[in-house]
Short mmCIF file of C-alpha atoms in Angstrom, two decimals:
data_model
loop_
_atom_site.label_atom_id
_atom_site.label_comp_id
_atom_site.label_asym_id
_atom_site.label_seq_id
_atom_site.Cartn_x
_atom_site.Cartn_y
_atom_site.Cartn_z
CA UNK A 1 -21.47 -14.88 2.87
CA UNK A 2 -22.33 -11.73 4.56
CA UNK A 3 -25.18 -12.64 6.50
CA UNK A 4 -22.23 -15.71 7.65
CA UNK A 5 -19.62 -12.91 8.83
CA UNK A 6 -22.08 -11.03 10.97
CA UNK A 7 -23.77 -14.27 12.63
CA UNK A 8 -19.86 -15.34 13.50
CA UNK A 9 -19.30 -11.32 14.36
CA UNK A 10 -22.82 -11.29 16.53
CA UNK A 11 -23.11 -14.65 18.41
CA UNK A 12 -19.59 -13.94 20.21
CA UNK A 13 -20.45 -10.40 21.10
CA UNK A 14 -23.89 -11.86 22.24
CA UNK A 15 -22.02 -14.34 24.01
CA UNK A 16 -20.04 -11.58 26.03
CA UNK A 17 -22.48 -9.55 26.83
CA UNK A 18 -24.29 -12.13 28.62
CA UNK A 19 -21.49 -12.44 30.41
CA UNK A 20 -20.85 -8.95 31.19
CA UNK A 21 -24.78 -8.73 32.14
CA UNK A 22 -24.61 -12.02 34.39
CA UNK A 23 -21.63 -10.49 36.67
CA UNK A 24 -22.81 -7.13 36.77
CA UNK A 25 -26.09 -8.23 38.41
CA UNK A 26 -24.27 -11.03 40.39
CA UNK A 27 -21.65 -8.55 41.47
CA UNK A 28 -24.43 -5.87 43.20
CA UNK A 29 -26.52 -8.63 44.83
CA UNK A 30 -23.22 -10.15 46.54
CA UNK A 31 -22.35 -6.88 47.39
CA UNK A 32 -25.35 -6.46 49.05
CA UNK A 33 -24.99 -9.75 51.13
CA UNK A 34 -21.88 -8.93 51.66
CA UNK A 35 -22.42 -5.92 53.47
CA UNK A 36 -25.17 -7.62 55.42
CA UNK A 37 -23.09 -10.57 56.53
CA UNK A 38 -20.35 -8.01 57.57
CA UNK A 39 -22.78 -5.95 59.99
CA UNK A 40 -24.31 -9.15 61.59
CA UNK A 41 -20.75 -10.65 62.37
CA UNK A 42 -19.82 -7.62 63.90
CA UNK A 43 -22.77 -7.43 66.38
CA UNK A 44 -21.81 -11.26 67.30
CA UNK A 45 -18.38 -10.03 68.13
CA UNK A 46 -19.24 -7.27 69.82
CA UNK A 47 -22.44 -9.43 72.08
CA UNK A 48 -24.86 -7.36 70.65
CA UNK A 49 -26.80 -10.13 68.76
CA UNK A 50 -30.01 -9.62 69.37
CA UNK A 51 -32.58 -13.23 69.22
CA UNK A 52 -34.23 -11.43 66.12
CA UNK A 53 -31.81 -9.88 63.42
CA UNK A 54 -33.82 -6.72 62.19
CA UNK A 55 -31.56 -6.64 58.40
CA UNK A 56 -30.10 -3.14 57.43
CA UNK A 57 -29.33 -3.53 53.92
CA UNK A 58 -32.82 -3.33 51.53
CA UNK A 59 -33.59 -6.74 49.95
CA UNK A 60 -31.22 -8.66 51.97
CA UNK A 61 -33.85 -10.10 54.24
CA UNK A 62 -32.85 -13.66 54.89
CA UNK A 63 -30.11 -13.23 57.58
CA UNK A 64 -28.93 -16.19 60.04
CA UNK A 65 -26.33 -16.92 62.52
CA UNK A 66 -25.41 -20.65 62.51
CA UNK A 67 -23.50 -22.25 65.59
CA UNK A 68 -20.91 -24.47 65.23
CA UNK A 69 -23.33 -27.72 65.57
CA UNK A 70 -25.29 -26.22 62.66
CA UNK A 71 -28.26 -24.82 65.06
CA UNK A 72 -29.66 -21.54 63.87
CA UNK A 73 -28.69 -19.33 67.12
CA UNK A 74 -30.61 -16.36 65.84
CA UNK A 75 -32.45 -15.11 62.35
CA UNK A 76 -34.30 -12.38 60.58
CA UNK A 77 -38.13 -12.61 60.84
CA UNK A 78 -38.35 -14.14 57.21
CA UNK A 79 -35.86 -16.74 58.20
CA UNK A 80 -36.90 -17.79 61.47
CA UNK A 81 -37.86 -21.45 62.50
CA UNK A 82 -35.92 -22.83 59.05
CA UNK A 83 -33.23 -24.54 58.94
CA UNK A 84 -29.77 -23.45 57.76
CA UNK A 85 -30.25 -21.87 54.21
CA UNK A 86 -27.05 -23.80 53.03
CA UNK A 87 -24.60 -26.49 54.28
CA UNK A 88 -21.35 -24.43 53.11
CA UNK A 89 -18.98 -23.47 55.45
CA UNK A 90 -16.06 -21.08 55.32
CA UNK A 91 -12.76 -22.13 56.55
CA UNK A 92 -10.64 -19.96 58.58
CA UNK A 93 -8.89 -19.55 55.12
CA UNK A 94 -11.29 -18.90 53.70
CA UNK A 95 -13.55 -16.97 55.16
CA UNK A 96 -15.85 -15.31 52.96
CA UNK A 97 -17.18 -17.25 50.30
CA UNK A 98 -20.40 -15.97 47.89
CA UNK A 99 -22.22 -18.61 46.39
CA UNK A 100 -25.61 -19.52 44.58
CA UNK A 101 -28.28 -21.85 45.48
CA UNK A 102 -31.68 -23.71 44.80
CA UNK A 103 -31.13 -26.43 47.25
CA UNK A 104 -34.14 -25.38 49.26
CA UNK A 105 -37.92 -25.53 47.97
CA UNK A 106 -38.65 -22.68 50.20
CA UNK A 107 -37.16 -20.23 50.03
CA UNK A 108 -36.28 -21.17 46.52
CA UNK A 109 -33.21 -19.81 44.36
CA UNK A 110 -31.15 -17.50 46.63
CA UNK A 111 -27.89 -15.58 46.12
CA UNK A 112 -25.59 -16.21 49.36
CA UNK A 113 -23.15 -15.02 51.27
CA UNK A 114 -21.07 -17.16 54.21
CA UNK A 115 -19.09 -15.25 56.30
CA UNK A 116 -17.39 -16.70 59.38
CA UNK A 117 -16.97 -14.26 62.37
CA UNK A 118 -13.94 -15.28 63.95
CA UNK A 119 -11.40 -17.98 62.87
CA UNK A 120 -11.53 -20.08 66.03
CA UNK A 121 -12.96 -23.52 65.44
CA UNK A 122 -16.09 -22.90 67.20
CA UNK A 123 -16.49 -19.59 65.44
CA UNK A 124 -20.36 -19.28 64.41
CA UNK A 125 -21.08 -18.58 60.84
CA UNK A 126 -23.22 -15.50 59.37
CA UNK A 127 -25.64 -16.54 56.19
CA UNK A 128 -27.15 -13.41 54.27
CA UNK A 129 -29.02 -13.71 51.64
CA UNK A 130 -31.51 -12.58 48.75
CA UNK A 131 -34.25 -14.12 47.03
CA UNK A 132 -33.39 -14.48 43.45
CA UNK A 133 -35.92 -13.70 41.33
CA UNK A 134 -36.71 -15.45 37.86
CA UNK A 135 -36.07 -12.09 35.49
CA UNK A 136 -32.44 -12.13 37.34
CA UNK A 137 -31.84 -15.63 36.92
CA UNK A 138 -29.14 -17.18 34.60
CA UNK A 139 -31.36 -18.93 32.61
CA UNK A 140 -33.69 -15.71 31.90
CA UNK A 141 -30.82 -13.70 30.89
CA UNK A 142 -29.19 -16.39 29.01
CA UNK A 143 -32.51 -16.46 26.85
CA UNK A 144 -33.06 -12.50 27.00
CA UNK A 145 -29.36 -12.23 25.89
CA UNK A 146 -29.96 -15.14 22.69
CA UNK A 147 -33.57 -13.54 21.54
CA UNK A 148 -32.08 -10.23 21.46
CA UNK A 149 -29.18 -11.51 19.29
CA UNK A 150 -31.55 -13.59 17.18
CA UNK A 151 -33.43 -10.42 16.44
CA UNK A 152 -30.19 -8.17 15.76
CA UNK A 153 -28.99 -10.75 13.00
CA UNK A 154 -32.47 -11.06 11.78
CA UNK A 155 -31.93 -7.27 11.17
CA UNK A 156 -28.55 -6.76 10.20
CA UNK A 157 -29.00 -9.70 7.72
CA UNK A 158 -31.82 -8.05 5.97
CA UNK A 159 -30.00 -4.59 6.13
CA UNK A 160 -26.55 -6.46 4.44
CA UNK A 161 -28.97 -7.74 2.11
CA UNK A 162 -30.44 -4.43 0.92
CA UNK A 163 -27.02 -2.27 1.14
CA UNK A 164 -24.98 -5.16 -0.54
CA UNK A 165 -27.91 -5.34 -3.23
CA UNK A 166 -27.78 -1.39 -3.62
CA UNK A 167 -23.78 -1.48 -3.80
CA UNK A 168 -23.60 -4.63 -6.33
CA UNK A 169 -25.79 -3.16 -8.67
CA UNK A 170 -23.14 -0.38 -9.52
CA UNK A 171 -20.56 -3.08 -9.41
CA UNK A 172 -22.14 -5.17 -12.09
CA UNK A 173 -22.48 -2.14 -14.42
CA UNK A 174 -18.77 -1.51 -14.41
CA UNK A 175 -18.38 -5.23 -14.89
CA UNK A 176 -20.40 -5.34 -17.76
CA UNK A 177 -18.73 -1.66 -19.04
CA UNK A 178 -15.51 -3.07 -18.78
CA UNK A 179 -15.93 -6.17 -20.62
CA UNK A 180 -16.52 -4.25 -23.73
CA UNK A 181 -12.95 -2.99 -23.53
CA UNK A 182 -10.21 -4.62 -25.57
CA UNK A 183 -7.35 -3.80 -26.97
CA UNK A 184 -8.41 -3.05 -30.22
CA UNK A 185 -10.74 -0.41 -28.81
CA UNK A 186 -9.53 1.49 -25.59
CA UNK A 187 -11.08 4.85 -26.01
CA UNK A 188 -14.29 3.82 -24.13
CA UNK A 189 -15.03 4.80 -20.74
CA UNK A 190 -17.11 4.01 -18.15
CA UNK A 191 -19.67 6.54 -17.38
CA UNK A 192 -19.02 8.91 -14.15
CA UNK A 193 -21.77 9.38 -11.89
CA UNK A 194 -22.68 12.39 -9.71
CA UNK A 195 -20.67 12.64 -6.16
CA UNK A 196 -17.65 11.56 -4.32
CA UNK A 197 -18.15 7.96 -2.40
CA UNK A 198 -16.17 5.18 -3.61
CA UNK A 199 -17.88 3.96 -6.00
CA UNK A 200 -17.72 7.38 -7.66
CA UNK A 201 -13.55 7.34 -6.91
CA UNK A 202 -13.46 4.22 -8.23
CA UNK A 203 -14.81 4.54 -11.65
CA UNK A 204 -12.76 8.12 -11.94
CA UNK A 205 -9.64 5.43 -10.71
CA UNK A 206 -10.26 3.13 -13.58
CA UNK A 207 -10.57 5.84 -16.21
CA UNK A 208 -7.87 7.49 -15.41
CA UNK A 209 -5.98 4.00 -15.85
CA UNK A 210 -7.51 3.35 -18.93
CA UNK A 211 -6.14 7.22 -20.03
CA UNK A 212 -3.33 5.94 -19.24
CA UNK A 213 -3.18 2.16 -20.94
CA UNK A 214 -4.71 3.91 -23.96
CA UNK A 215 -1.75 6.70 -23.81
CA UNK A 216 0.92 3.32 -23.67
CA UNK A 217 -0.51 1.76 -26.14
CA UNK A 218 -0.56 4.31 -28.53
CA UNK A 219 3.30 5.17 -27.97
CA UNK A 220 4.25 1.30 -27.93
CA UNK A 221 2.58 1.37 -31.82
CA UNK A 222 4.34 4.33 -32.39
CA UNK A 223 7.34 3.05 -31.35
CA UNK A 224 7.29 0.45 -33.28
CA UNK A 225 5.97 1.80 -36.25
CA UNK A 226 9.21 3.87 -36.08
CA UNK A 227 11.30 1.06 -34.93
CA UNK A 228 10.27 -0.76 -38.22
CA UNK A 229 11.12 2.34 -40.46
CA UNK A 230 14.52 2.48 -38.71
CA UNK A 231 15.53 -0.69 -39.58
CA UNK A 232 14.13 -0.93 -42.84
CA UNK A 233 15.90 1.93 -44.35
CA UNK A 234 19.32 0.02 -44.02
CA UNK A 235 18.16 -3.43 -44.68
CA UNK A 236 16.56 -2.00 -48.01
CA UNK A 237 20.44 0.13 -48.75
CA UNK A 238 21.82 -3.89 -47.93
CA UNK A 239 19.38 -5.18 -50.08
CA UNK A 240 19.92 -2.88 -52.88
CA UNK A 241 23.82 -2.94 -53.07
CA UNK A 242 23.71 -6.65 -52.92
CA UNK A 243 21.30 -7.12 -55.36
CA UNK A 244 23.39 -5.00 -57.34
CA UNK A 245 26.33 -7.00 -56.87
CA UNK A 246 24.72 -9.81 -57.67
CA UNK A 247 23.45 -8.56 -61.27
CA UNK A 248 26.79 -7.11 -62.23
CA UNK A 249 29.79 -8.86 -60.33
CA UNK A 250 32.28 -7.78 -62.62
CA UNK A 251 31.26 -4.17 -62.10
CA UNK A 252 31.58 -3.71 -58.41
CA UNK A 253 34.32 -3.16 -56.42
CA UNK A 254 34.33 -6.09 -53.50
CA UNK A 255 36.36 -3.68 -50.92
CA UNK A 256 33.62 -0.66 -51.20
CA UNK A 257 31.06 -2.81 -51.46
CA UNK A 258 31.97 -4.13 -48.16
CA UNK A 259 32.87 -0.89 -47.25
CA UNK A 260 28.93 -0.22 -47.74
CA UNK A 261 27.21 -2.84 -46.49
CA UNK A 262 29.50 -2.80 -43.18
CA UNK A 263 28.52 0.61 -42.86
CA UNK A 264 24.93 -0.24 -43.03
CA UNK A 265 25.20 -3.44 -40.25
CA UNK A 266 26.59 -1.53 -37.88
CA UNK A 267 23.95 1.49 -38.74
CA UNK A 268 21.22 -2.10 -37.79
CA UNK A 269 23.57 -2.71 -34.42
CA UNK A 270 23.83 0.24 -33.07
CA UNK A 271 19.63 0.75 -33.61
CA UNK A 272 19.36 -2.58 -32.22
CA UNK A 273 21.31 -1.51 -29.35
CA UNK A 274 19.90 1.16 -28.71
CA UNK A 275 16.23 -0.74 -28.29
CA UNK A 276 18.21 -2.90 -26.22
CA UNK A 277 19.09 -0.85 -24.09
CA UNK A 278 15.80 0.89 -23.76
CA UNK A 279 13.75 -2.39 -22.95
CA UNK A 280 16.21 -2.60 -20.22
CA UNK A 281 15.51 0.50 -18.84
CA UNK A 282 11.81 0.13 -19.26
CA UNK A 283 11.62 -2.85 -17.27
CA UNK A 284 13.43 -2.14 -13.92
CA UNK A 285 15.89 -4.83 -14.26
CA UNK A 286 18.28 -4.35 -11.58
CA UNK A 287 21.48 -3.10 -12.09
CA UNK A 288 24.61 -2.69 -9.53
CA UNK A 289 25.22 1.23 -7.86
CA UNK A 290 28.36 2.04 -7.10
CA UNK A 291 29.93 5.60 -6.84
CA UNK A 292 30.48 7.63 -9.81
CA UNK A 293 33.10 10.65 -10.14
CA UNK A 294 31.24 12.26 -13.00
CA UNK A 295 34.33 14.45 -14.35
CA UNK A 296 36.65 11.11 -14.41
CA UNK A 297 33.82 9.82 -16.77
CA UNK A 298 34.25 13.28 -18.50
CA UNK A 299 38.13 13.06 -18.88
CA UNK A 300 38.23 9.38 -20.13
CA UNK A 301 35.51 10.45 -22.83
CA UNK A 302 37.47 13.44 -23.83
CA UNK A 303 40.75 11.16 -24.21
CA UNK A 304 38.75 9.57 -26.81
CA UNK A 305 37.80 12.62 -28.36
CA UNK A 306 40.76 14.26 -28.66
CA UNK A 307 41.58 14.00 -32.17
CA UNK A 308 37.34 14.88 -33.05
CA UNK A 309 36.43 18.16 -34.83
CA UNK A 310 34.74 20.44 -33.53
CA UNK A 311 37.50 20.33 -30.50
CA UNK A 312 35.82 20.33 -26.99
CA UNK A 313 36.23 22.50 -23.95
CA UNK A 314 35.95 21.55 -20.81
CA UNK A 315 35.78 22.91 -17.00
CA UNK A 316 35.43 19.42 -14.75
CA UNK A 317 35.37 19.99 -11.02
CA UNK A 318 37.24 17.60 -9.14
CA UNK A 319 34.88 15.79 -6.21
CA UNK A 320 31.59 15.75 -8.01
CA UNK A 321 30.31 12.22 -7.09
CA UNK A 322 27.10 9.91 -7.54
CA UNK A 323 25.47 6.74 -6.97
CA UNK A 324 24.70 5.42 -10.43
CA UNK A 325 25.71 2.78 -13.20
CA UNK A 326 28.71 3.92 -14.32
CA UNK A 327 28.27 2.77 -17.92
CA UNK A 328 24.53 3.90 -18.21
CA UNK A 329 25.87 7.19 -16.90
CA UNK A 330 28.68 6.98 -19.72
CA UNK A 331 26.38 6.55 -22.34
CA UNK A 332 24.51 9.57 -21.41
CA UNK A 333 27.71 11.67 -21.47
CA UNK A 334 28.59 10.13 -24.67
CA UNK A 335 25.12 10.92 -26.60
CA UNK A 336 24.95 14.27 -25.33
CA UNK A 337 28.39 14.91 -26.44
CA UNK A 338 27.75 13.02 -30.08
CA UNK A 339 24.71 15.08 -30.64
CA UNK A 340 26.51 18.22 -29.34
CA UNK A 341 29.59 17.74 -31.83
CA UNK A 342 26.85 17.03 -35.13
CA UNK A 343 25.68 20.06 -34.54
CA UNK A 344 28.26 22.87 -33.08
CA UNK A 345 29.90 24.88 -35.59
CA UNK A 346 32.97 25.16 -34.03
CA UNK A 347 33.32 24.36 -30.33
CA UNK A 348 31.13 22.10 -27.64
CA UNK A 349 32.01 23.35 -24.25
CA UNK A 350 31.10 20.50 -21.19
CA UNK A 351 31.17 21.41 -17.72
CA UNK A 352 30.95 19.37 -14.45
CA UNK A 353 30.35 21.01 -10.71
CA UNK A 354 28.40 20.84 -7.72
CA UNK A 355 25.02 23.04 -7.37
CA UNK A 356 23.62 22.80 -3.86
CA UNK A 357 23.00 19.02 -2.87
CA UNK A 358 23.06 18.29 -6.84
CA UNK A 359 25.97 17.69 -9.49
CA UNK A 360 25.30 19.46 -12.50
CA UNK A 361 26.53 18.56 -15.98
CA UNK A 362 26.36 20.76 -19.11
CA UNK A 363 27.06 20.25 -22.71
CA UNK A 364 26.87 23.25 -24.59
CA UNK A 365 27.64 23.74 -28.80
CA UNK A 366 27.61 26.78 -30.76
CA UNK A 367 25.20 25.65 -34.11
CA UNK A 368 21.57 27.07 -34.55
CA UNK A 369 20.42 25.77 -30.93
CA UNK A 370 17.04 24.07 -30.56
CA UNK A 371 13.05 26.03 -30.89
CA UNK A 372 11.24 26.52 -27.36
CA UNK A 373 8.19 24.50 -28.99
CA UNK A 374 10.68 21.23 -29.68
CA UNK A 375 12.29 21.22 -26.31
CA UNK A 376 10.33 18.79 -25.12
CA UNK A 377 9.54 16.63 -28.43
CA UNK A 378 13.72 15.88 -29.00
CA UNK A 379 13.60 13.66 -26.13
CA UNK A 380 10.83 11.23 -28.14
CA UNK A 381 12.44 8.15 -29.57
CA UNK A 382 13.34 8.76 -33.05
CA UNK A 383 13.20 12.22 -33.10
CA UNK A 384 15.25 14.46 -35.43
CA UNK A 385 14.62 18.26 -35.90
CA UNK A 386 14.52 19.25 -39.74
CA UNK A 387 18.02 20.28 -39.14
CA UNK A 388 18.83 16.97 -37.92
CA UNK A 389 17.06 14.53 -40.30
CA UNK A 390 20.03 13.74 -42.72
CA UNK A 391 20.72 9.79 -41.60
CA UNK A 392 23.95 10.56 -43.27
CA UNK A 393 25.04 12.88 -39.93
CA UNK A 394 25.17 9.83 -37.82
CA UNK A 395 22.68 8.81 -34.70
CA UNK A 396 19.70 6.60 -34.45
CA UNK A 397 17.31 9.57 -33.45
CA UNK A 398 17.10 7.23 -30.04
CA UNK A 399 20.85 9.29 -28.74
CA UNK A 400 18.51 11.88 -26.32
CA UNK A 401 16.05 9.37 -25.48
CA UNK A 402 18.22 7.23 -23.65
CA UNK A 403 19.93 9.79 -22.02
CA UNK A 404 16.53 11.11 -20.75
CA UNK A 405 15.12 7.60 -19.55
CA UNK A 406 18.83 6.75 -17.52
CA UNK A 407 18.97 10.44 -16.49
CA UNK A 408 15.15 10.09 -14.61
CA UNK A 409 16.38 5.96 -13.36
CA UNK A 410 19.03 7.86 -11.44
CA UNK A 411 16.53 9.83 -9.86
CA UNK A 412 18.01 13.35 -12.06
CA UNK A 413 16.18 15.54 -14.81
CA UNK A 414 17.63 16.64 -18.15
CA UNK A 415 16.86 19.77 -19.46
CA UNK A 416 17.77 21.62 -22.89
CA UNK A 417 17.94 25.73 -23.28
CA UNK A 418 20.13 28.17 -24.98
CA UNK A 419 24.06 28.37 -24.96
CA UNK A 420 25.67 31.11 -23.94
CA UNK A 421 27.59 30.63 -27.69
CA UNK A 422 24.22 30.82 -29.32
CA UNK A 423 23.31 27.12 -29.34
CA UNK A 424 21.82 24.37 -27.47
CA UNK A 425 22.64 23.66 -23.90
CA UNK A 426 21.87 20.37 -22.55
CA UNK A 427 21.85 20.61 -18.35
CA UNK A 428 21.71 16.86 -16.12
CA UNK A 429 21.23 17.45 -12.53
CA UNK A 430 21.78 14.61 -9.72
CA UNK A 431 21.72 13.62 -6.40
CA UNK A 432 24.98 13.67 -4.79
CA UNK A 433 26.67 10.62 -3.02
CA UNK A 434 25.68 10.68 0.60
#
């Protein structure tokens, strides 16, 4: 296939060059007759012909002045006593015309020039000419021109050969390597060698993506290793108070029963939702932008929240706008606020305000705040600090999570610290509307 791509790559550029060769020797011998045909008429015109035309231009030495009746009136010693070198005749349209012949035995293959001195009717007609010789023929170059190429791809093919044997071999080794990788077993890697050409980048390329498909898969089994223990905590508490009910009817109350197991459904929904909502935000799905005023999606949450303890303060500054999904953006207002309120002692403070080209939202609470060394960890799915691992204090452990993954789809960051009141303070930061 290679050896194909050059020949089709070679035979046109041999093909040109030819070409280029051909008129680049055609072009200098013209010119040559050219200029010798141009002296000579000028001599006629000015009656200066002499019987014997002694030629000025080296090579050109077959020179003659043709009447009008097609009689040689005068010629250059190596022309003499012939007859006309060619039948062509200019026109006075036409005067100049450069052509190549063989008519003639003798003598032989000649590159002409016709030039007409004056454009009367009975204007004689200059012929100058030069012997072309077999090296500068079309036919020689055309086969100089093909053996040349023949040789180059004779070349070049063997060279492909070796340099794509040399490359392939590499190539087949990290076909091989990669073969033995499977899911079940993605710690291997394929062995760097020494340098920096591409093959060399390549193999660092597809480790470094194997890093990374062994780092996914690893969190995807996490995931839903923890997924699973999520939902089977309440499906075992349904299972148990229904068995229960089952084995002593007359003993349980129907209304807290269903008190119970309601509370444990929507404990499954709102995991379920949660996941939900995750895979969604995992797989790009498009959603609709519009323009967000952040601190009206702070008031109508706080309208909700009015009767909640602890009570919530709030400093919302009007004109703080973004492009966004208004209820993604909601949800991460409403998760920061939930796990601020299960954990402030007494008050959650929230703030909204501009901050250079960025809006900045803060939820601060007053509780025991969050460790330096778990800053980073509370935004893994199902997460909870020791402080925080009661189920019976609400939240999926997915609450931070989701506000981390909608924060970074609306092109923001999320970041936790102290509160000025001792606690935790969650910070969001994101682009303005433009």
């Amino acid at each position: 296939m290679t050896i194909l791509i050059t020949m089709l790559v070679l035979i046109p550029m041999a093909t040109l060059m030819s070409g280029m060769i051909q008129q680049v020797i055609t072009d200098a011998a013209w010119n040559e007759t050219q200029q010798e045909a141009i002296a000579v008429a000028a001599a006629v015109r000015s009656g200066h012909l002499s019987p014997v035309i002694m030629p000025v231009i080296p090579g050109v030495t077959l020179v003659q002045v043709v009447g009008p009746d097609r009689h040689v009136i005068s010629a250059s010693p190596a022309a003499e006593n012939k007859p006309p070198m060619s039948t062509a005749w200019p026109t006075p349209q036409n005067p100049l015309q450069n052509l190549q012949t063989c008519a003639n035995p003798e003598p032989g293959c000649l590159r002409l020039t016709t030039l007409r001195v004056e454009s009367r009717l009975d204007s004689p007609v200059v012929y100058a000419a030069r012997r072309s010789s077999p090296i500068m023929s079309t036919d020689s170059i055309d086969g100089i021109v093909a053996a040349q190429s023949a040789i180059l791809m004779i070349f070049v093919g063997w060279i492909t050969w070796r340099v794509t044997g040399r490359v392939l071999r590499p190539v087949d080794t990290i076909r091989s390597e990669l073969a033995e990788i499977t899911f079940r077993n993605l710690s291997h890697r394929i062995a760097e060698p020494q340098g920096d050409d591409e093959i060399a980048q390549l193999i660092r390329t597809l480790n470094q993506s194997l890093d990374r498909l062994e780092r996914a898969m690893h969190d995807q089994k996490r995931f839903v290793a923890d997924a699973s223990h999520e939902l089977r905590t309440p499906l075992a508490g349904l299972r148990v108070k229904l068995e229960e009910a089952q084995m002593h009817p007359r003993d349980i109350e129907a209304e807290g029963l269903l008190d119970r197991t309601l509370s444990d459904v929507d404990r499954l929904e709102a995991i379920m939702a949660d996941l939900l909502l995750l895979t969604g935000l995992e797989s790009n799905a498009a959603f609709v932008h519009e323009r967000v005023d952040l601190a009206g999606l702070a008031r109508a949450e706080l309208n909700r929240r009015a009767e909640c303890v602890p009570s919530i303060r709030s400093h919302l500054g009007d004109g703080v706008t973004v492009d966004g999904v208004p209820s993604q953006l909601s949800r991460v207002l409403i998760n920061l606020l939930d796990n601020a309120q299960r954990h402030a002692k007494h008050t959650v403070d929230i703030e909204v305000c501009r901050d250079g080209n960025e809006a900045l939202l803060t939820v601060s609470d007053d509780g025991a705040g969050i460790a330096e060394a778990d800053r980073t960890r509370i935004f893994e799915r199902f997460t909870r600090l020791d402080s925080a691992r009661s189920r019976d204090r609400g939240g999926t452990g997915l609450g931070l999570a989701i506000a981390n993954e909608v924060v970074q789809a609306h092109s923001g960051i999320v970041r936790v610290g102290d509160s000025p009141t001792g606690g935790a303070r969650f910070e969001v930061r994101l682009p303005l509307h433009r």
